[in-house]
Structure formats: C-alpha cells, structure tokens
C-alpha cells in the first residue's frame, strides 16, 4: 500500500507543503488527493515567492489586475494568491466534507510584517478569511508573543487557525492556552464551536540544524534534538487536551488543536531523507510534507506509531543537551526571530518582484519587440481575432516548461525507479504526433546501454508494425505509456485496446499501463477506471508539437535512463538566452533567418543529419509544418532526405546540419560540399545528448517567430480535422457496405495501380500503363514544387531502402525536394501543411492491397481496416483541398512493388526533364 495513504490509518493526516498555479492547472493537486491521500495544503510567503517569481504562470492574472487599475504590490499579490487558495480549497472540499471539517484545509498566512502586531494580525486574519470565502481555509498566524492574543481573537471569531513558527515547548504551551481561551470566549458568547479547527505548527528540522552546529562532529546527540523536542510537545498535547479544561469545551463541540509537524525536509544529507516523517507518526497529528520528502516517503517510507515511543529517551536527550551547554531556549528564540525575518524577507522579495514585473508589463513593448511580446503572451503578435486569441492564450505554456517542470520530476523519477524495481524490460509509448515524435528522438539519441527498460515508440496502425512491436516488447515484460493530450486521439486509443487485451491475458493489465494526458480528458478518466499504474497530468496550455519538454517527453526520457534534469537545465539556459530582442537571441535569430530565406524563395528546409539524429528531423517536420503550413503559406521541412548520387538540388532550399560534436559521416561531408558550392546552410552542433533540451526550446521559439514573420497563427491546425472526418466517413462506409470505395484506377498492372485526384486526373487520362500514368502525374511538377511519398506501411524500417529509392527517383532529375512520411504518423505532422500550406505539393499516397491483419478488441474492426480508411480518408482530404495527389495500391509483396514503382518513377521523371 502507498505509505502516504497508510499514514491516515495511524491517525496522521499528510498535508502538502506547497502550492502553485501549475499544480492546480495541471491537475497535480487533484491527483495527489486521489492517489496519495493528501488531506491538506500549507502555504507561506516563501512558497508563494518560489511559485510566483519563476516562469509566467501568473502573468495573465497579473495583467488582468493591472488592467483593473491595481498597482499596490500587496494587493497584486492577493489578486494572484487568493484565487489559488480558493481553487485548492475547492479541490480539497470533498476531503473537508468527508472528515466532517477535520481535514481538507488550505492555509493562507497573514502578512509577516504584522508578526509583532496583535490587533493588525487579528484584523488581517478576519479580512483574508472573508476574502477567500471558503470554510476550509485556515489563516496562518505566527506564534510570536504578540501573536498569542491574535490567535485567541481569531478563534473566538470562528475562523480556523494554523499557528505557525512554533519552536519551543514553552511557546507551544502558550499557543494551546490561546486556542482554548478563544474557544472559551466563543462558547461564552453562545457561538458554535465545531466550525473552528486549528493546528499548531511545530517546526522540526530547523532545530536540528541549529543544535547540531553547537555540537562536536562526532556527538551522538547530533540529529536528536528536534525529534526529542517534538515528542515532548506531543506529550504536552495529550496532557492539555486530555484535561478537564478541554473536556468542557469538547462537550460543546470543540475540536482538538492537532500538532502539525512542519519543516520536515531533511537538511543534513547524512540523515535518512524521511526521518522527520517516520519518527513522528501517531494519532491526532498532521505532517505537512515538502514535495521532495513527499515523493521519498511514497517511495520508501515506513509507517508505524512512533510519536509517543521512547519518550523517556526524548527526556534524557533534552537533559543531556542542557548538561552539555546547549541552551535550547536561546536556540528556539533565535529560530523564531529568524523565521519571522525569513518570511518577511521572502514576502518583501515577492512584492518587489511583482512591482518590477508590473512595471515591465505597463511599459508595453514596441511592436517590433518580438521576443518581449512572445514572453508577454501578446496574442496580437500573431492574430488579433477573438478565436485566435483564445487558442494562442492557451498554447504558450511551453515557454514555462524549463522552469516549471523540474518540480514535477520528483514524481517522474520515483515512477522510473518503481518501474525498474518491478522488472519491466520494455517501455512502449503509444502516441501520435507531439506525443510520439520527441520520444522517438529520445529513443534514437539516448544511450542504448542505459536500460533496461528499453524504449519503443509505436505511432502506427499498420498491422505489421503493431505485431512487430508486440514481438519486440512482449506484453508480460512491458509497460505501456498511453500518450494523448486530448485523451481521445483514435490511434493511441485503439493501440491501447489491443495491448490492454494482450496484457489482460496475463492478469492485472492496469499495472502494465500508465497515461500522460491533460487534466479532465477521457483518457484520464479511463485510466482511473482501468486501474492504470500511474497517470501523469500535463499542463493543459502546452500544445502537442510544443510538448517535448513537458511530461510527454520527460516521462519516457526518465524511464529509459535520460538525465531529465540535465535536459531541462540546458533548455532553461536556452530559454534565458531567448528573452532579449537583440541579435544574440538564438531563437529569434533563427526564426527570422528561416523567414528571410522563405521570402527569398528558399522555402524548402532540408535537414541533414547522421542516422542517429534523423529522428530530430522528423520532430522538426511536425513542429514547422503543422505550425506554419496554413493559409496557403508555409515552410516545407524535409527530413532524412536520401543522399543523391551526383543529382541536382533546386535553388529553393535552405539546408541545415544537425550533428553531434565530432560527426564526420556522409551528412557532414554533404554539408561541407554545399558550403563550398555557396549553398545556404545553417549548422547546429550538439555537444552532448542533453543539448537536445536546448535545441527543442530553440526551435520552438524560432517557430513562434517564424509564424509571426509569415503572418500565421503557429498554434492552431485548421486543416487537420478534414482527414479525420474523411476517415470517419470511410469507416462508416466500411461498416455499411463491408468494403471501402477506393479511387478508380487510371491504370494498373500486377504490381500496382494508380488513381488520381481531380486536380491531376485530366493529365493522366488515357494512360496505357501505370508507368505512363505516373509519368504524366510527375510531369505536373513546376519549379518550386515539392513531392511527398506518404506510405501506409510499417514504420520500423523494413521498407526504408525501397522508399528512399522512390524518393530519390522522383527528386534527382529536377532537384525537387521529396518528403517521406509513414501513415498515419504524418497526418499528425506534415498533414496540416499538405492541405493548408502552399499548393506546391505532389502527393503519392501508398497503401497495401492486402497483407497481415490484427483485430482491435471491442472496436468491431481491424487495424488493417483502420489503416486503409486513414489512407483513403487523407487522399479524399487532399482531393477536397484541390491538391495534385495519386493513390497507389501496392499489390502482393510491398518490396517488389516499391522497386518497380521506383524504377517507373525514375524513368518517368527523367523523361520530363
């Protein structure tokens, strides 16, 4: 059982010592409640400072406050913090109701500048409680001497109170008495008591840090003071709340003021990382646990009643410290003063940060300050129409990922350890587009010796590819990651159906699956229903093709041995470099260079790389094609283009070389030859695998800039839906008629047949053979055109040589660039460009006439039927977009058919030059 959930069985409530908008927005808080039994949340000025001063999660709310005329930094802080507290309280309301008001609280602290002002603290507590407007909010009041009167007054007013910064036993006694006095005043006024819950936050690890510094390095008392102090405090709690004074209040509904163990992270690396949780477990207690300690306790915490064990040892420890000259009262007095100052300093720093950020926001960037406007989330940089503003406003979360994702890595790394400990040998990502292509980069660039588990990526519905994956990664030794932002993408859903059924044959299928998806998606609900081992909820304001540095990329990365923190560190450095508007901004400079070349007619971006980095080119294809290929505009990315045997290259190309330091293979040699010939070429060198983090961010930023330069919204994909609708129509047709209605062939023989879209049919009419028909189709090419070979074949490389030969045959005579794409993968990649970009493409859709198949459990169709419907659906979508397209059916052995097709294409292409 999850050790965090087991704490409740011992009478202790685990609260979480962290709150941020990212936690709320991503659904992480709800997940912790569901999976770990979280029962409360605490905040303080330091926590809000960390949350609000990094990234830009609060920027839109800050802008709204400024637009409303708010300028005072303290009021700005409340405009940001109070909605977080409300939202967290709403997430925890079911816990509050189920516990009848004992748990489910969120704590909000009064301004630390009021720590020595009793009247001011009490007034502030009442105002904040009313402002939040939730019954399950606790107002935090520091346990200074002045704070004691404020505690009594606030309790008497019926407000739940979290008394914070308690270090000494003497002050703890005063806190308990102040609480009881407040209840007595309330009872005397005839007011109900049950609504008033309270905790007394007793700080732990800071005491050890302070006392250890006074002891010799070899002292056996090191690391003992804090626990002894806390156990003695618990003994006092039992005495006070077991006495007659509280009994009279309890009879009227008064609640215990539970001890809350705070500051429970381990500061000294020589101590066990969960020592301040494991040693203080017992009835009627709370432990507010920081994120890293939370993850550690979930992973290896031991649960037993310990808080009132060895009390005599605790007494002797405190006595021995006194004999050795440690004045614990002096230590705790200083810790209290330091704690108040620390919170006040953090609050002042936060207000200063907000004032500075507000000043920057009010100083609107000039129209040509592109980088500043990107970071300012200025949707009008791209499009000003309301429908675009809505899309763009919910698509810029990728800017925050290098800063926000490190705090999510604790759970990711713990899961990776769990998967390895469970003995999984393989991890298979079931996803499409943005959910799979970054994973494919990580798979091919990563260290093959880092496993197990070994990473596989399946983004195909082609039956042979599905079967090959099942053979390479046997279900009884495999963890499946179902990755889908929307949670409703058809391909991962059907792949999940297939492999879930296979896993169910071996029992406990849910434990072999995890999901990465957006909060509230159908997949999130389904994963819960099926008992998936883990569900990771990604920030919803991150689009699929911009998600490489989100959980969609980081979870598979961590599972297959990548140093995810190093990836994010390199990405963070690049993000920082992309903040200025000068020529030194690498993302801005790249985006403008791509646009400048495109305007000069070099709108084909040819990616050169060694085989191990070819996958990075595939990721770039999706990022660029889907982002800017719309409104008849676009840049045409071409990845893994076959090396041409002395062939021509048209002048419409910009070349880029993506290489590892020291690469001297064919791609590097080809790049050198292009430079020597005066062809435009940009170089990007990775000095380590982790440098991918920087390149992911650089190209994402550059793509946003490129969209601006081309005048398109880089965050929508208006033409992707057409192929989906055509596929659904084809499947309905299949269900009704029992077969798909394929395009009428213009010509055919025993190896292949070819039919054409209306935009190409007239040119091929009357052809005597498929070779002649193909020749006439290729003769439609004009200067500046590109080709695309779109093969609904296994994407595992078995036909790679034959497809490369076909691409080369089409490309060489006229120097035309030819994309290669496997269906249905390319539908989620270059498909948007094909339908929405410039009408300069010639498209060859290749589908098998027959072959191996596999049924999809519960779907009423097979993968072969689904794949065939997707090929037909995309061809119909290309027809609807007025594109020049050929639908080619390969008969019999695909390799033989492809070789004949390549020979025919070569002959036809040569005849047209």
PDB file of C-alpha atoms in Angstrom, residues 70-270:
ATOM      1  CA  UNK A  70      -4.458  47.691  -9.288  1.00  0.00           C
ATOM      2  CA  UNK A  71      -0.931  48.971  -8.650  1.00  0.00           C
ATOM      3  CA  UNK A  72      -0.131  48.260  -4.988  1.00  0.00           C
ATOM      4  CA  UNK A  73       2.198  45.190  -4.861  1.00  0.00           C
ATOM      5  CA  UNK A  74       0.478  43.741  -1.791  1.00  0.00           C
ATOM      6  CA  UNK A  75      -2.914  43.993  -3.455  1.00  0.00           C
ATOM      7  CA  UNK A  76      -1.442  42.488  -6.617  1.00  0.00           C
ATOM      8  CA  UNK A  77      -0.139  39.574  -4.537  1.00  0.00           C
ATOM      9  CA  UNK A  78      -3.589  38.913  -3.134  1.00  0.00           C
ATOM     10  CA  UNK A  79      -5.118  39.097  -6.615  1.00  0.00           C
ATOM     11  CA  UNK A  80      -2.800  36.216  -7.534  1.00  0.00           C
ATOM     12  CA  UNK A  81      -2.729  34.208  -4.315  1.00  0.00           C
ATOM     13  CA  UNK A  82      -6.384  34.237  -3.266  1.00  0.00           C
ATOM     14  CA  UNK A  83      -7.666  32.504  -6.444  1.00  0.00           C
ATOM     15  CA  UNK A  84      -5.067  29.768  -5.904  1.00  0.00           C
ATOM     16  CA  UNK A  85      -6.221  29.306  -2.320  1.00  0.00           C
ATOM     17  CA  UNK A  86      -9.851  29.204  -3.406  1.00  0.00           C
ATOM     18  CA  UNK A  87      -9.181  26.697  -6.157  1.00  0.00           C
ATOM     19  CA  UNK A  88      -7.124  24.464  -3.865  1.00  0.00           C
ATOM     20  CA  UNK A  89      -9.873  24.674  -1.244  1.00  0.00           C
ATOM     21  CA  UNK A  90     -12.411  23.566  -3.839  1.00  0.00           C
ATOM     22  CA  UNK A  91     -10.232  20.594  -4.802  1.00  0.00           C
ATOM     23  CA  UNK A  92      -9.992  19.655  -1.122  1.00  0.00           C
ATOM     24  CA  UNK A  93     -13.642  20.300  -0.277  1.00  0.00           C
ATOM     25  CA  UNK A  94     -14.609  16.610  -0.604  1.00  0.00           C
ATOM     26  CA  UNK A  95     -11.892  15.779   1.950  1.00  0.00           C
ATOM     27  CA  UNK A  96     -13.229  18.506   4.241  1.00  0.00           C
ATOM     28  CA  UNK A  97     -16.779  17.192   3.958  1.00  0.00           C
ATOM     29  CA  UNK A  98     -15.809  13.532   4.359  1.00  0.00           C
ATOM     30  CA  UNK A  99     -13.809  14.307   7.519  1.00  0.00           C
ATOM     31  CA  UNK A 100     -16.612  16.497   8.904  1.00  0.00           C
ATOM     32  CA  UNK A 101     -14.373  19.538   8.909  1.00  0.00           C
ATOM     33  CA  UNK A 102     -11.275  17.980  10.444  1.00  0.00           C
ATOM     34  CA  UNK A 103      -9.154  17.921   7.264  1.00  0.00           C
ATOM     35  CA  UNK A 104      -9.236  19.305   3.732  1.00  0.00           C
ATOM     36  CA  UNK A 105      -7.796  22.703   4.681  1.00  0.00           C
ATOM     37  CA  UNK A 106      -5.645  25.147   2.728  1.00  0.00           C
ATOM     38  CA  UNK A 107      -3.563  27.574   4.766  1.00  0.00           C
ATOM     39  CA  UNK A 108      -3.007  31.232   3.902  1.00  0.00           C
ATOM     40  CA  UNK A 109      -0.672  33.324   6.042  1.00  0.00           C
ATOM     41  CA  UNK A 110      -1.267  36.860   7.218  1.00  0.00           C
ATOM     42  CA  UNK A 111       1.361  39.346   6.133  1.00  0.00           C
ATOM     43  CA  UNK A 112       4.590  38.564   8.003  1.00  0.00           C
ATOM     44  CA  UNK A 113       5.077  42.298   8.519  1.00  0.00           C
ATOM     45  CA  UNK A 114       2.315  42.036  11.156  1.00  0.00           C
ATOM     46  CA  UNK A 115       4.061  39.329  13.212  1.00  0.00           C
ATOM     47  CA  UNK A 116       4.521  41.690  16.177  1.00  0.00           C
ATOM     48  CA  UNK A 117       1.173  43.483  15.827  1.00  0.00           C
ATOM     49  CA  UNK A 118      -1.642  41.627  17.603  1.00  0.00           C
ATOM     50  CA  UNK A 119      -4.511  43.891  16.564  1.00  0.00           C
ATOM     51  CA  UNK A 120      -3.256  44.138  12.988  1.00  0.00           C
ATOM     52  CA  UNK A 121      -2.860  40.359  12.724  1.00  0.00           C
ATOM     53  CA  UNK A 122      -6.378  39.676  14.030  1.00  0.00           C
ATOM     54  CA  UNK A 123      -7.919  42.217  11.668  1.00  0.00           C
ATOM     55  CA  UNK A 124      -5.932  40.814   8.732  1.00  0.00           C
ATOM     56  CA  UNK A 125      -6.983  37.255   9.600  1.00  0.00           C
ATOM     57  CA  UNK A 126     -10.668  38.205   9.546  1.00  0.00           C
ATOM     58  CA  UNK A 127     -10.306  40.120   6.284  1.00  0.00           C
ATOM     59  CA  UNK A 128      -8.429  37.310   4.499  1.00  0.00           C
ATOM     60  CA  UNK A 129     -10.888  34.634   5.639  1.00  0.00           C
ATOM     61  CA  UNK A 130     -13.782  36.698   4.311  1.00  0.00           C
ATOM     62  CA  UNK A 131     -11.914  37.452   1.072  1.00  0.00           C
ATOM     63  CA  UNK A 132     -11.250  33.784   0.308  1.00  0.00           C
ATOM     64  CA  UNK A 133     -14.809  32.834   1.169  1.00  0.00           C
ATOM     65  CA  UNK A 134     -14.258  29.129   1.792  1.00  0.00           C
ATOM     66  CA  UNK A 135     -14.934  27.307   5.101  1.00  0.00           C
ATOM     67  CA  UNK A 136     -11.920  25.018   4.603  1.00  0.00           C
ATOM     68  CA  UNK A 137      -9.307  27.755   4.717  1.00  0.00           C
ATOM     69  CA  UNK A 138      -7.012  28.153   7.698  1.00  0.00           C
ATOM     70  CA  UNK A 139      -5.425  31.503   8.390  1.00  0.00           C
ATOM     71  CA  UNK A 140      -1.799  31.173   9.473  1.00  0.00           C
ATOM     72  CA  UNK A 141      -0.701  33.325  12.403  1.00  0.00           C
ATOM     73  CA  UNK A 142       2.903  33.353  13.686  1.00  0.00           C
ATOM     74  CA  UNK A 143       3.376  32.185  17.272  1.00  0.00           C
ATOM     75  CA  UNK A 144       5.103  35.336  18.464  1.00  0.00           C
ATOM     76  CA  UNK A 145       4.159  36.692  21.884  1.00  0.00           C
ATOM     77  CA  UNK A 146       2.061  39.333  20.168  1.00  0.00           C
ATOM     78  CA  UNK A 147       0.507  36.661  18.005  1.00  0.00           C
ATOM     79  CA  UNK A 148      -0.988  34.846  21.000  1.00  0.00           C
ATOM     80  CA  UNK A 149      -3.701  37.467  21.535  1.00  0.00           C
ATOM     81  CA  UNK A 150      -4.438  37.465  17.804  1.00  0.00           C
ATOM     82  CA  UNK A 151      -4.834  33.672  17.915  1.00  0.00           C
ATOM     83  CA  UNK A 152      -7.395  33.859  20.714  1.00  0.00           C
ATOM     84  CA  UNK A 153      -9.338  36.644  18.995  1.00  0.00           C
ATOM     85  CA  UNK A 154      -9.352  34.903  15.600  1.00  0.00           C
ATOM     86  CA  UNK A 155     -10.523  31.596  17.116  1.00  0.00           C
ATOM     87  CA  UNK A 156     -13.223  33.455  19.042  1.00  0.00           C
ATOM     88  CA  UNK A 157     -14.373  34.891  15.702  1.00  0.00           C
ATOM     89  CA  UNK A 158     -14.944  31.349  14.413  1.00  0.00           C
ATOM     90  CA  UNK A 159     -12.038  31.297  11.977  1.00  0.00           C
ATOM     91  CA  UNK A 160      -9.871  28.159  11.531  1.00  0.00           C
ATOM     92  CA  UNK A 161      -6.282  28.947  12.535  1.00  0.00           C
ATOM     93  CA  UNK A 162      -2.915  27.415  11.701  1.00  0.00           C
ATOM     94  CA  UNK A 163      -0.449  28.689  14.295  1.00  0.00           C
ATOM     95  CA  UNK A 164       2.977  28.732  12.664  1.00  0.00           C
ATOM     96  CA  UNK A 165       6.638  29.150  13.645  1.00  0.00           C
ATOM     97  CA  UNK A 166       6.453  27.225  16.936  1.00  0.00           C
ATOM     98  CA  UNK A 167       9.886  26.074  18.119  1.00  0.00           C
ATOM     99  CA  UNK A 168       9.893  25.940  21.932  1.00  0.00           C
ATOM    100  CA  UNK A 169       7.862  23.866  24.368  1.00  0.00           C
ATOM    101  CA  UNK A 170       7.119  26.971  26.427  1.00  0.00           C
ATOM    102  CA  UNK A 171       5.669  28.820  23.456  1.00  0.00           C
ATOM    103  CA  UNK A 172       3.706  25.718  22.455  1.00  0.00           C
ATOM    104  CA  UNK A 173       2.008  25.711  25.873  1.00  0.00           C
ATOM    105  CA  UNK A 174       1.075  29.364  25.351  1.00  0.00           C
ATOM    106  CA  UNK A 175      -0.331  28.564  21.903  1.00  0.00           C
ATOM    107  CA  UNK A 176      -2.551  25.789  23.254  1.00  0.00           C
ATOM    108  CA  UNK A 177      -3.783  28.093  26.025  1.00  0.00           C
ATOM    109  CA  UNK A 178      -4.515  30.854  23.493  1.00  0.00           C
ATOM    110  CA  UNK A 179      -6.558  28.440  21.423  1.00  0.00           C
ATOM    111  CA  UNK A 180      -8.532  27.240  24.437  1.00  0.00           C
ATOM    112  CA  UNK A 181      -9.112  30.836  25.521  1.00  0.00           C
ATOM    113  CA  UNK A 182     -10.529  31.642  22.099  1.00  0.00           C
ATOM    114  CA  UNK A 183     -12.880  28.669  22.274  1.00  0.00           C
ATOM    115  CA  UNK A 184     -13.992  29.705  25.772  1.00  0.00           C
ATOM    116  CA  UNK A 185     -14.760  33.244  24.602  1.00  0.00           C
ATOM    117  CA  UNK A 186     -16.734  31.854  21.697  1.00  0.00           C
ATOM    118  CA  UNK A 187     -18.660  29.443  23.902  1.00  0.00           C
ATOM    119  CA  UNK A 188     -19.429  32.227  26.376  1.00  0.00           C
ATOM    120  CA  UNK A 189     -20.899  34.256  23.509  1.00  0.00           C
ATOM    121  CA  UNK A 190     -23.156  31.347  22.638  1.00  0.00           C
ATOM    122  CA  UNK A 191     -21.429  30.716  19.293  1.00  0.00           C
ATOM    123  CA  UNK A 192     -20.948  27.193  17.879  1.00  0.00           C
ATOM    124  CA  UNK A 193     -17.534  25.585  18.286  1.00  0.00           C
ATOM    125  CA  UNK A 194     -17.374  22.744  15.696  1.00  0.00           C
ATOM    126  CA  UNK A 195     -16.544  25.079  12.798  1.00  0.00           C
ATOM    127  CA  UNK A 196     -13.286  26.137  14.431  1.00  0.00           C
ATOM    128  CA  UNK A 197     -10.464  23.777  13.545  1.00  0.00           C
ATOM    129  CA  UNK A 198      -6.863  24.544  14.393  1.00  0.00           C
ATOM    130  CA  UNK A 199      -3.377  23.115  14.092  1.00  0.00           C
ATOM    131  CA  UNK A 200      -0.222  24.141  15.909  1.00  0.00           C
ATOM    132  CA  UNK A 201       2.714  24.023  13.510  1.00  0.00           C
ATOM    133  CA  UNK A 202       5.753  22.818  15.411  1.00  0.00           C
ATOM    134  CA  UNK A 203       8.943  23.239  13.358  1.00  0.00           C
ATOM    135  CA  UNK A 204      11.316  20.275  13.341  1.00  0.00           C
ATOM    136  CA  UNK A 205      14.419  20.087  11.126  1.00  0.00           C
ATOM    137  CA  UNK A 206      15.483  23.690  11.679  1.00  0.00           C
ATOM    138  CA  UNK A 207      16.046  22.820  15.330  1.00  0.00           C
ATOM    139  CA  UNK A 208      18.454  20.019  14.449  1.00  0.00           C
ATOM    140  CA  UNK A 209      20.317  22.290  12.055  1.00  0.00           C
ATOM    141  CA  UNK A 210      20.773  24.902  14.763  1.00  0.00           C
ATOM    142  CA  UNK A 211      21.622  22.482  17.607  1.00  0.00           C
ATOM    143  CA  UNK A 212      23.966  20.337  15.505  1.00  0.00           C
ATOM    144  CA  UNK A 213      26.020  23.430  14.794  1.00  0.00           C
ATOM    145  CA  UNK A 214      26.671  23.712  18.554  1.00  0.00           C
ATOM    146  CA  UNK A 215      27.806  20.108  18.952  1.00  0.00           C
ATOM    147  CA  UNK A 216      31.079  18.357  18.077  1.00  0.00           C
ATOM    148  CA  UNK A 217      31.004  16.495  14.733  1.00  0.00           C
ATOM    149  CA  UNK A 218      31.123  13.121  16.495  1.00  0.00           C
ATOM    150  CA  UNK A 219      28.488  13.866  19.140  1.00  0.00           C
ATOM    151  CA  UNK A 220      25.822  11.147  19.484  1.00  0.00           C
ATOM    152  CA  UNK A 221      23.321  13.928  20.169  1.00  0.00           C
ATOM    153  CA  UNK A 222      23.505  15.254  16.631  1.00  0.00           C
ATOM    154  CA  UNK A 223      20.171  14.848  14.877  1.00  0.00           C
ATOM    155  CA  UNK A 224      18.355  14.054  18.137  1.00  0.00           C
ATOM    156  CA  UNK A 225      17.176  17.412  19.489  1.00  0.00           C
ATOM    157  CA  UNK A 226      14.327  18.115  17.068  1.00  0.00           C
ATOM    158  CA  UNK A 227      12.658  14.731  17.449  1.00  0.00           C
ATOM    159  CA  UNK A 228      13.042  14.759  21.229  1.00  0.00           C
ATOM    160  CA  UNK A 229      11.553  18.251  21.336  1.00  0.00           C
ATOM    161  CA  UNK A 230       8.603  17.227  19.131  1.00  0.00           C
ATOM    162  CA  UNK A 231       7.875  14.047  21.100  1.00  0.00           C
ATOM    163  CA  UNK A 232       7.839  16.067  24.298  1.00  0.00           C
ATOM    164  CA  UNK A 233       5.475  18.523  22.626  1.00  0.00           C
ATOM    165  CA  UNK A 234       3.161  15.649  21.729  1.00  0.00           C
ATOM    166  CA  UNK A 235       3.201  14.545  25.366  1.00  0.00           C
ATOM    167  CA  UNK A 236       2.159  18.081  26.388  1.00  0.00           C
ATOM    168  CA  UNK A 237      -0.595  18.000  23.751  1.00  0.00           C
ATOM    169  CA  UNK A 238      -2.012  14.813  25.268  1.00  0.00           C
ATOM    170  CA  UNK A 239      -1.908  16.300  28.756  1.00  0.00           C
ATOM    171  CA  UNK A 240      -3.591  19.581  27.816  1.00  0.00           C
ATOM    172  CA  UNK A 241      -6.279  18.125  25.576  1.00  0.00           C
ATOM    173  CA  UNK A 242      -6.844  15.220  27.926  1.00  0.00           C
ATOM    174  CA  UNK A 243      -7.595  17.593  30.815  1.00  0.00           C
ATOM    175  CA  UNK A 244     -10.791  18.999  32.299  1.00  0.00           C
ATOM    176  CA  UNK A 245     -10.486  22.413  30.648  1.00  0.00           C
ATOM    177  CA  UNK A 246     -10.732  20.985  27.149  1.00  0.00           C
ATOM    178  CA  UNK A 247     -13.266  18.325  28.211  1.00  0.00           C
ATOM    179  CA  UNK A 248     -15.765  21.079  28.964  1.00  0.00           C
ATOM    180  CA  UNK A 249     -15.188  22.598  25.510  1.00  0.00           C
ATOM    181  CA  UNK A 250     -15.280  19.216  23.773  1.00  0.00           C
ATOM    182  CA  UNK A 251     -18.718  18.642  25.266  1.00  0.00           C
ATOM    183  CA  UNK A 252     -19.842  21.722  23.319  1.00  0.00           C
ATOM    184  CA  UNK A 253     -18.276  20.528  20.061  1.00  0.00           C
ATOM    185  CA  UNK A 254     -14.798  21.972  20.489  1.00  0.00           C
ATOM    186  CA  UNK A 255     -12.098  20.319  18.385  1.00  0.00           C
ATOM    187  CA  UNK A 256      -8.593  19.273  19.283  1.00  0.00           C
ATOM    188  CA  UNK A 257      -5.863  21.638  18.154  1.00  0.00           C
ATOM    189  CA  UNK A 258      -3.722  18.994  16.471  1.00  0.00           C
ATOM    190  CA  UNK A 259       0.059  19.256  16.449  1.00  0.00           C
ATOM    191  CA  UNK A 260       1.327  19.788  12.909  1.00  0.00           C
ATOM    192  CA  UNK A 261       4.924  18.813  12.227  1.00  0.00           C
ATOM    193  CA  UNK A 262       6.404  21.450   9.907  1.00  0.00           C
ATOM    194  CA  UNK A 263       9.846  21.882   8.379  1.00  0.00           C
ATOM    195  CA  UNK A 264      10.119  18.123   7.893  1.00  0.00           C
ATOM    196  CA  UNK A 265      12.541  18.024   4.986  1.00  0.00           C
ATOM    197  CA  UNK A 266      15.949  16.629   5.895  1.00  0.00           C
ATOM    198  CA  UNK A 267      18.568  19.372   5.781  1.00  0.00           C
ATOM    199  CA  UNK A 268      21.535  17.127   6.615  1.00  0.00           C
ATOM    200  CA  UNK A 269      22.293  14.628   3.809  1.00  0.00           C
ATOM    201  CA  UNK A 270      23.759  12.238   6.401  1.00  0.00           C
TER     202      UNK A 270
END
